[in-house]
Amino acid sequence: MRLTLIQLFKDTVPGHIFRGKRRLVKPVSKRAMETLRREYERQEQIMLYLRHPYLSVEESEGHVKDLKKSEAKIAMWNDAQTAKKLKPHVTIEERLSHLKVKEAWD
């Protein structure tokens, strides 16, 4: 029984497997390289879309004017509603005011 346990755990790395001086380093496979290449291509495609937007600055200048009015009303309503639900602000001095019995230190 003891010999079996020794042989089972002989080739393992002491401590954490993937950290430290005696870590286990996985060999790089073709699948990992392909996945990494696809990921880089995907990121490059996203950066291309971000560099070249659909609308120019002139085209996107006034297309949200109507939305801003309704958004302002909704924001004002939300602020008023949430202010009612929130508890008032409490300072540390108010929390610890019961400890203040007298001001004389000596």
GROMACS .gro file of N, CA, C and O in nm:
model
  424
    1MET      N    1   0.083  -0.120   0.000
    1MET     CA    2   0.000   0.000   0.000
    1MET      C    3   0.087   0.125   0.000
    1MET      O    4   0.063   0.217  -0.077
    2ARG      N    5   0.190   0.126   0.085
    2ARG     CA    6   0.275   0.245   0.092
    2ARG      C    7   0.357   0.262  -0.036
    2ARG      O    8   0.377   0.373  -0.082
    3LEU      N    9   0.404   0.154  -0.093
    3LEU     CA   10   0.480   0.164  -0.217
    3LEU      C   11   0.393   0.217  -0.331
    3LEU      O   12   0.440   0.294  -0.416
    4THR      N   13   0.268   0.177  -0.334
    4THR     CA   14   0.177   0.225  -0.436
    4THR      C   15   0.158   0.375  -0.423
    4THR      O   16   0.161   0.449  -0.522
    5LEU      N   17   0.139   0.424  -0.300
    5LEU     CA   18   0.121   0.567  -0.278
    5LEU      C   19   0.245   0.645  -0.318
    5LEU      O   20   0.236   0.752  -0.379
    6ILE      N   21   0.361   0.592  -0.287
    6ILE     CA   22   0.485   0.661  -0.323
    6ILE      C   23   0.498   0.669  -0.474
    6ILE      O   24   0.535   0.774  -0.529
    7GLN      N   25   0.466   0.565  -0.545
    7GLN     CA   26   0.479   0.566  -0.690
    7GLN      C   27   0.374   0.654  -0.756
    7GLN      O   28   0.398   0.714  -0.860
    8LEU      N   29   0.256   0.664  -0.695
    8LEU     CA   30   0.152   0.749  -0.752
    8LEU      C   31   0.189   0.897  -0.746
    8LEU      O   32   0.165   0.972  -0.840
    9PHE      N   33   0.249   0.938  -0.635
    9PHE     CA   34   0.276   1.080  -0.614
    9PHE      C   35   0.421   1.117  -0.637
    9PHE      O   36   0.463   1.225  -0.602
   10LYS      N   37   0.499   1.032  -0.698
   10LYS     CA   38   0.642   1.057  -0.716
   10LYS      C   39   0.667   1.167  -0.819
   10LYS      O   40   0.754   1.251  -0.799
   11ASP      N   41   0.594   1.170  -0.929
   11ASP     CA   42   0.621   1.264  -1.037
   11ASP      C   43   0.553   1.399  -1.019
   11ASP      O   44   0.564   1.484  -1.107
   12THR      N   45   0.484   1.421  -0.910
   12THR     CA   46   0.416   1.549  -0.893
   12THR      C   47   0.513   1.655  -0.844
   12THR      O   48   0.622   1.626  -0.795
   13VAL      N   49   0.472   1.778  -0.856
   13VAL     CA   50   0.553   1.892  -0.818
   13VAL      C   51   0.519   1.929  -0.674
   13VAL      O   52   0.402   1.931  -0.637
   14PRO      N   53   0.617   1.959  -0.591
   14PRO     CA   54   0.586   2.002  -0.454
   14PRO      C   55   0.521   2.140  -0.453
   14PRO      O   56   0.562   2.229  -0.528
   15GLY      N   57   0.419   2.158  -0.373
   15GLY     CA   58   0.350   2.286  -0.363
   15GLY      C   59   0.249   2.304  -0.475
   15GLY      O   60   0.192   2.207  -0.526
   16HIS      N   61   0.228   2.428  -0.512
   16HIS     CA   62   0.133   2.459  -0.618
   16HIS      C   63   0.190   2.413  -0.752
   16HIS      O   64   0.307   2.434  -0.781
   17ILE      N   65   0.106   2.351  -0.835
   17ILE     CA   66   0.154   2.289  -0.959
   17ILE      C   67   0.205   2.392  -1.059
   17ILE      O   68   0.309   2.372  -1.121
   18PHE      N   69   0.136   2.505  -1.076
   18PHE     CA   70   0.169   2.598  -1.183
   18PHE      C   71   0.241   2.723  -1.133
   18PHE      O   72   0.249   2.822  -1.205
   19ARG      N   73   0.293   2.725  -1.010
   19ARG     CA   74   0.366   2.841  -0.958
   19ARG      C   75   0.497   2.795  -0.895
   19ARG      O   76   0.508   2.683  -0.849
   20GLY      N   77   0.592   2.881  -0.892
   20GLY     CA   78   0.715   2.855  -0.820
   20GLY      C   79   0.829   2.804  -0.905
   20GLY      O   80   0.822   2.794  -1.028
   21LYS      N   81   0.940   2.771  -0.836
   21LYS     CA   82   1.061   2.729  -0.905
   21LYS      C   83   1.045   2.593  -0.972
   21LYS      O   84   1.097   2.570  -1.081
   22ARG      N   85   0.973   2.503  -0.909
   22ARG     CA   86   0.956   2.368  -0.963
   22ARG      C   87   0.816   2.349  -1.019
   22ARG      O   88   0.751   2.248  -0.994
   23ARG      N   89   0.769   2.447  -1.094
   23ARG     CA   90   0.633   2.440  -1.147
   23ARG      C   91   0.624   2.345  -1.267
   23ARG      O   92   0.724   2.312  -1.329
   24LEU      N   93   0.504   2.305  -1.296
   24LEU     CA   94   0.476   2.220  -1.410
   24LEU      C   95   0.445   2.310  -1.529
   24LEU      O   96   0.351   2.388  -1.525
   25VAL      N   97   0.525   2.303  -1.633
   25VAL     CA   98   0.506   2.387  -1.751
   25VAL      C   99   0.444   2.302  -1.860
   25VAL      O  100   0.501   2.201  -1.901
   26LYS      N  101   0.326   2.346  -1.906
   26LYS     CA  102   0.258   2.271  -2.011
   26LYS      C  103   0.328   2.295  -2.144
   26LYS      O  104   0.366   2.409  -2.175
   27PRO      N  105   0.342   2.193  -2.227
   27PRO     CA  106   0.396   2.216  -2.361
   27PRO      C  107   0.293   2.289  -2.447
   27PRO      O  108   0.173   2.268  -2.434
   28VAL      N  109   0.342   2.376  -2.534
   28VAL     CA  110   0.253   2.453  -2.621
   28VAL      C  111   0.204   2.362  -2.733
   28VAL      O  112   0.282   2.299  -2.803
   29SER      N  113   0.071   2.356  -2.748
   29SER     CA  114   0.013   2.269  -2.850
   29SER      C  115  -0.034   2.352  -2.969
   29SER      O  116  -0.045   2.475  -2.963
   30LYS      N  117  -0.062   2.284  -3.079
   30LYS     CA  118  -0.113   2.353  -3.197
   30LYS      C  119  -0.250   2.413  -3.171
   30LYS      O  120  -0.283   2.521  -3.219
   31ARG      N  121  -0.329   2.344  -3.091
   31ARG     CA  122  -0.464   2.393  -3.059
   31ARG      C  123  -0.456   2.523  -2.981
   31ARG      O  124  -0.532   2.617  -3.005
   32ALA      N  125  -0.363   2.531  -2.883
   32ALA     CA  126  -0.347   2.653  -2.804
   32ALA      C  127  -0.300   2.769  -2.892
   32ALA      O  128  -0.348   2.883  -2.878
   33MET      N  129  -0.209   2.741  -2.984
   33MET     CA  130  -0.161   2.846  -3.074
   33MET      C  131  -0.273   2.895  -3.166
   33MET      O  132  -0.286   3.014  -3.191
   34GLU      N  133  -0.355   2.803  -3.213
   34GLU     CA  134  -0.467   2.840  -3.301
   34GLU      C  135  -0.570   2.924  -3.224
   34GLU      O  136  -0.622   3.023  -3.276
   35THR      N  137  -0.598   2.886  -3.101
   35THR     CA  138  -0.692   2.962  -3.019
   35THR      C  139  -0.640   3.103  -2.993
   35THR      O  140  -0.715   3.200  -3.002
   36LEU      N  141  -0.512   3.114  -2.963
   36LEU     CA  142  -0.452   3.245  -2.938
   36LEU      C  143  -0.453   3.330  -3.064
   36LEU      O  144  -0.481   3.451  -3.059
   37ARG      N  145  -0.425   3.270  -3.180
   37ARG     CA  146  -0.427   3.343  -3.305
   37ARG      C  147  -0.567   3.396  -3.336
   37ARG      O  148  -0.585   3.512  -3.375
   38ARG      N  149  -0.670   3.311  -3.313
   38ARG     CA  150  -0.809   3.354  -3.335
   38ARG      C  151  -0.848   3.468  -3.241
   38ARG      O  152  -0.918   3.562  -3.280
   39GLU      N  153  -0.800   3.459  -3.118
   39GLU     CA  154  -0.830   3.564  -3.020
   39GLU      C  155  -0.766   3.697  -3.062
   39GLU      O  156  -0.829   3.803  -3.052
   40TYR      N  157  -0.642   3.693  -3.108
   40TYR     CA  158  -0.576   3.815  -3.155
   40TYR      C  159  -0.648   3.873  -3.278
   40TYR      O  160  -0.662   3.995  -3.290
   41GLU      N  161  -0.691   3.787  -3.369
   41GLU     CA  162  -0.764   3.835  -3.486
   41GLU      C  163  -0.896   3.899  -3.446
   41GLU      O  164  -0.936   4.002  -3.501
   42ARG      N  165  -0.963   3.841  -3.348
   42ARG     CA  166  -1.089   3.896  -3.300
   42ARG      C  167  -1.069   4.034  -3.236
   42ARG      O  168  -1.144   4.128  -3.261
   43GLN      N  169  -0.964   4.047  -3.155
   43GLN     CA  170  -0.934   4.175  -3.092
   43GLN      C  171  -0.897   4.280  -3.197
   43GLN      O  172  -0.936   4.397  -3.185
   44GLU      N  173  -0.823   4.240  -3.299
   44GLU     CA  174  -0.786   4.333  -3.405
   44GLU      C  175  -0.911   4.379  -3.482
   44GLU      O  176  -0.921   4.497  -3.519
   45GLN      N  177  -1.006   4.290  -3.504
   45GLN     CA  178  -1.130   4.327  -3.572
   45GLN      C  179  -1.210   4.427  -3.488
   45GLN      O  180  -1.264   4.524  -3.540
   46ILE      N  181  -1.214   4.406  -3.359
   46ILE     CA  182  -1.284   4.498  -3.269
   46ILE      C  183  -1.217   4.635  -3.270
   46ILE      O  184  -1.283   4.739  -3.275
   47MET      N  185  -1.083   4.636  -3.266
   47MET     CA  186  -1.011   4.763  -3.270
   47MET      C  187  -1.034   4.836  -3.403
   47MET      O  188  -1.042   4.959  -3.405
   48LEU      N  189  -1.048   4.762  -3.511
   48LEU     CA  190  -1.077   4.823  -3.641
   48LEU      C  191  -1.214   4.892  -3.636
   48LEU      O  192  -1.228   5.005  -3.684
   49TYR      N  193  -1.314   4.825  -3.576
   49TYR     CA  194  -1.446   4.887  -3.564
   49TYR      C  195  -1.442   5.010  -3.476
   49TYR      O  196  -1.513   5.108  -3.501
   50LEU      N  197  -1.361   5.008  -3.372
   50LEU     CA  198  -1.353   5.123  -3.283
   50LEU      C  199  -1.278   5.239  -3.347
   50LEU      O  200  -1.308   5.355  -3.321
   51ARG      N  201  -1.179   5.209  -3.431
   51ARG     CA  202  -1.104   5.314  -3.498
   51ARG      C  203  -1.184   5.382  -3.608
   51ARG      O  204  -1.166   5.500  -3.634
   52HIS      N  205  -1.271   5.308  -3.674
   52HIS     CA  206  -1.350   5.362  -3.784
   52HIS      C  207  -1.499   5.351  -3.750
   52HIS      O  208  -1.564   5.253  -3.783
   53PRO      N  209  -1.556   5.452  -3.682
   53PRO     CA  210  -1.697   5.444  -3.641
   53PRO      C  211  -1.791   5.450  -3.761
   53PRO      O  212  -1.754   5.495  -3.870
   54TYR      N  213  -1.912   5.407  -3.737
   54TYR     CA  214  -2.014   5.401  -3.844
   54TYR      C  215  -2.053   5.541  -3.889
   54TYR      O  216  -2.064   5.568  -4.009
   55LEU      N  217  -2.073   5.632  -3.795
   55LEU     CA  218  -2.112   5.769  -3.827
   55LEU      C  219  -1.993   5.862  -3.809
   55LEU      O  220  -1.911   5.844  -3.719
   56SER      N  221  -1.985   5.964  -3.893
   56SER     CA  222  -1.881   6.065  -3.876
   56SER      C  223  -1.924   6.160  -3.764
   56SER      O  224  -2.037   6.155  -3.715
   57VAL      N  225  -1.835   6.251  -3.726
   57VAL     CA  226  -1.866   6.346  -3.619
   57VAL      C  227  -1.980   6.438  -3.660
   57VAL      O  228  -2.069   6.469  -3.580
   58GLU      N  229  -1.980   6.480  -3.785
   58GLU     CA  230  -2.086   6.570  -3.834
   58GLU      C  231  -2.221   6.499  -3.838
   58GLU      O  232  -2.324   6.559  -3.808
   59GLU      N  233  -2.221   6.373  -3.876
   59GLU     CA  234  -2.346   6.297  -3.884
   59GLU      C  235  -2.403   6.268  -3.746
   59GLU      O  236  -2.524   6.267  -3.726
   60SER      N  237  -2.318   6.245  -3.649
   60SER     CA  238  -2.366   6.208  -3.516
   60SER      C  239  -2.390   6.328  -3.426
   60SER      O  240  -2.421   6.311  -3.309
   61GLU      N  241  -2.378   6.449  -3.479
   61GLU     CA  242  -2.387   6.567  -3.394
   61GLU      C  243  -2.527   6.590  -3.338
   61GLU      O  244  -2.544   6.614  -3.219
   62GLY      N  245  -2.633   6.579  -3.417
   62GLY     CA  246  -2.765   6.618  -3.367
   62GLY      C  247  -2.867   6.507  -3.361
   62GLY      O  248  -2.985   6.535  -3.349
   63HIS      N  249  -2.827   6.384  -3.369
   63HIS     CA  250  -2.927   6.277  -3.377
   63HIS      C  251  -2.983   6.236  -3.241
   63HIS      O  252  -3.073   6.155  -3.234
   64VAL      N  253  -2.935   6.296  -3.131
   64VAL     CA  254  -2.985   6.256  -3.000
   64VAL      C  255  -3.055   6.371  -2.927
   64VAL      O  256  -3.082   6.359  -2.809
   65LYS      N  257  -3.084   6.478  -2.996
   65LYS     CA  258  -3.143   6.594  -2.929
   65LYS      C  259  -3.278   6.561  -2.867
   65LYS      O  260  -3.307   6.604  -2.756
   66ASP      N  261  -3.361   6.486  -2.935
   66ASP     CA  262  -3.492   6.453  -2.882
   66ASP      C  263  -3.483   6.358  -2.764
   66ASP      O  264  -3.566   6.364  -2.673
   67LEU      N  265  -3.386   6.271  -2.766
   67LEU     CA  266  -3.373   6.175  -2.656
   67LEU      C  267  -3.329   6.241  -2.526
   67LEU      O  268  -3.366   6.197  -2.418
   68LYS      N  269  -3.250   6.347  -2.535
   68LYS     CA  270  -3.196   6.410  -2.414
   68LYS      C  271  -3.306   6.471  -2.328
   68LYS      O  272  -3.297   6.471  -2.206
   69LYS      N  273  -3.414   6.522  -2.390
   69LYS     CA  274  -3.522   6.581  -2.312
   69LYS      C  275  -3.591   6.474  -2.226
   69LYS      O  276  -3.612   6.492  -2.107
   70SER      N  277  -3.624   6.362  -2.287
   70SER     CA  278  -3.692   6.257  -2.212
   70SER      C  279  -3.598   6.193  -2.110
   70SER      O  280  -3.640   6.156  -2.000
   71GLU      N  281  -3.469   6.181  -2.145
   71GLU     CA  282  -3.374   6.125  -2.049
   71GLU      C  283  -3.360   6.215  -1.927
   71GLU      O  284  -3.345   6.167  -1.816
   72ALA      N  285  -3.363   6.346  -1.948
   72ALA     CA  286  -3.353   6.439  -1.835
   72ALA      C  287  -3.474   6.424  -1.743
   72ALA      O  288  -3.460   6.426  -1.621
   73LYS      N  289  -3.594   6.408  -1.802
   73LYS     CA  290  -3.714   6.389  -1.720
   73LYS      C  291  -3.707   6.258  -1.641
   73LYS      O  292  -3.740   6.254  -1.523
   74ILE      N  293  -3.663   6.154  -1.707
   74ILE     CA  294  -3.652   6.024  -1.640
   74ILE      C  295  -3.548   6.030  -1.529
   74ILE      O  296  -3.568   5.978  -1.419
   75ALA      N  297  -3.435   6.095  -1.555
   75ALA     CA  298  -3.330   6.106  -1.454
   75ALA      C  299  -3.379   6.186  -1.333
   75ALA      O  300  -3.352   6.150  -1.218
   76MET      N  301  -3.454   6.295  -1.359
   76MET     CA  302  -3.507   6.375  -1.249
   76MET      C  303  -3.606   6.293  -1.166
   76MET      O  304  -3.603   6.294  -1.043
   77TRP      N  305  -3.690   6.216  -1.234
   77TRP     CA  306  -3.789   6.134  -1.163
   77TRP      C  307  -3.719   6.026  -1.082
   77TRP      O  308  -3.754   5.999  -0.967
   78ASN      N  309  -3.618   5.963  -1.140
   78ASN     CA  310  -3.544   5.859  -1.068
   78ASN      C  311  -3.473   5.915  -0.946
   78ASN      O  312  -3.469   5.853  -0.842
   79ASP      N  313  -3.412   6.034  -0.960
   79ASP     CA  314  -3.342   6.094  -0.847
   79ASP      C  315  -3.440   6.126  -0.734
   79ASP      O  316  -3.409   6.103  -0.616
   80ALA      N  317  -3.557   6.177  -0.767
   80ALA     CA  318  -3.655   6.209  -0.664
   80ALA      C  319  -3.706   6.082  -0.596
   80ALA      O  320  -3.724   6.078  -0.474
   81GLN      N  321  -3.730   5.978  -0.674
   81GLN     CA  322  -3.781   5.853  -0.618
   81GLN      C  323  -3.676   5.785  -0.529
   81GLN      O  324  -3.708   5.735  -0.422
   82THR      N  325  -3.552   5.782  -0.575
   82THR     CA  326  -3.449   5.715  -0.496
   82THR      C  327  -3.415   5.795  -0.372
   82THR      O  328  -3.378   5.738  -0.269
   83ALA      N  329  -3.425   5.928  -0.377
   83ALA     CA  330  -3.396   6.009  -0.259
   83ALA      C  331  -3.494   5.980  -0.147
   83ALA      O  332  -3.459   5.985  -0.029
   84LYS      N  333  -3.619   5.949  -0.182
   84LYS     CA  334  -3.719   5.915  -0.081
   84LYS      C  335  -3.685   5.782  -0.013
   84LYS      O  336  -3.707   5.764   0.106
   85LYS      N  337  -3.633   5.686  -0.090
   85LYS     CA  338  -3.609   5.553  -0.038
   85LYS      C  339  -3.481   5.542   0.044
   85LYS      O  340  -3.470   5.456   0.131
   86LEU      N  341  -3.383   5.629   0.019
   86LEU     CA  342  -3.255   5.620   0.087
   86LEU      C  343  -3.264   5.672   0.229
   86LEU      O  344  -3.340   5.763   0.261
   87LYS      N  345  -3.182   5.614   0.314
   87LYS     CA  346  -3.173   5.662   0.452
   87LYS      C  347  -3.087   5.787   0.455
   87LYS      O  348  -3.000   5.805   0.371
   88PRO      N  349  -3.108   5.876   0.553
   88PRO     CA  350  -3.026   5.998   0.560
   88PRO      C  351  -2.881   5.964   0.595
   88PRO      O  352  -2.852   5.861   0.657
   89HIS      N  353  -2.790   6.052   0.556
   89HIS     CA  354  -2.649   6.032   0.584
   89HIS      C  355  -2.621   6.046   0.732
   89HIS      O  356  -2.673   6.137   0.798
   90VAL      N  357  -2.539   5.958   0.786
   90VAL     CA  358  -2.505   5.961   0.927
   90VAL      C  359  -2.353   5.970   0.938
   90VAL      O  360  -2.281   5.893   0.874
   91THR      N  361  -2.305   6.064   1.021
   91THR     CA  362  -2.161   6.079   1.038
   91THR      C  363  -2.114   5.993   1.155
   91THR      O  364  -2.194   5.945   1.237
   92ILE      N  365  -1.984   5.977   1.165
   92ILE     CA  366  -1.927   5.900   1.276
   92ILE      C  367  -1.953   5.973   1.408
   92ILE      O  368  -1.977   5.909   1.511
   93GLU      N  369  -1.949   6.105   1.404
   93GLU     CA  370  -1.973   6.182   1.525
   93GLU      C  371  -2.114   6.158   1.579
   93GLU      O  372  -2.134   6.144   1.700
   94GLU      N  373  -2.212   6.149   1.490
   94GLU     CA  374  -2.348   6.120   1.534
   94GLU      C  375  -2.360   5.978   1.588
   94GLU      O  376  -2.434   5.953   1.683
   95ARG      N  377  -2.289   5.884   1.526
   95ARG     CA  378  -2.293   5.746   1.572
   95ARG      C  379  -2.234   5.729   1.712
   95ARG      O  380  -2.283   5.651   1.793
   96LEU      N  381  -2.124   5.803   1.737
   96LEU     CA  382  -2.053   5.787   1.864
   96LEU      C  383  -2.085   5.897   1.965
   96LEU      O  384  -2.014   5.914   2.063
   97SER      N  385  -2.193   5.971   1.946
   97SER     CA  386  -2.227   6.081   2.036
   97SER      C  387  -2.265   6.031   2.176
   97SER      O  388  -2.250   6.103   2.274
   98HIS      N  389  -2.311   5.907   2.190
   98HIS     CA  390  -2.347   5.853   2.320
   98HIS      C  391  -2.224   5.828   2.407
   98HIS      O  392  -2.235   5.815   2.529
   99LEU      N  393  -2.105   5.826   2.349
   99LEU     CA  394  -1.982   5.806   2.426
   99LEU      C  395  -1.932   5.936   2.488
   99LEU      O  396  -1.846   5.933   2.575
  100LYS      N  397  -1.984   6.048   2.442
  100LYS     CA  398  -1.937   6.178   2.490
  100LYS      C  399  -2.012   6.213   2.619
  100LYS      O  400  -2.122   6.267   2.616
  101VAL      N  401  -1.952   6.181   2.732
  101VAL     CA  402  -2.018   6.207   2.861
  101VAL      C  403  -1.976   6.342   2.916
  101VAL      O  404  -2.058   6.425   2.952
  102LYS      N  405  -1.846   6.366   2.919
  102LYS     CA  406  -1.797   6.496   2.962
  102LYS      C  407  -1.672   6.529   2.882
  102LYS      O  408  -1.601   6.440   2.835
  103GLU      N  409  -1.644   6.658   2.871
  103GLU     CA  410  -1.533   6.702   2.787
  103GLU      C  411  -1.401   6.711   2.863
  103GLU      O  412  -1.297   6.730   2.803
  104ALA      N  413  -1.404   6.702   2.993
  104ALA     CA  414  -1.280   6.716   3.072
  104ALA      C  415  -1.195   6.590   3.053
  104ALA      O  416  -1.240   6.478   3.073
  105TRP      N  417  -1.070   6.610   3.016
  105TRP     CA  418  -0.980   6.496   2.990
  105TRP      C  419  -0.902   6.457   3.114
  105TRP      O  420  -0.854   6.345   3.123
  106ASP      N  421  -0.881   6.547   3.206
  106ASP     CA  422  -0.803   6.511   3.326
  106ASP      C  423  -0.885   6.523   3.451
  106ASP      O  424  -0.964   6.589   3.485
   0.00000   0.00000   0.00000
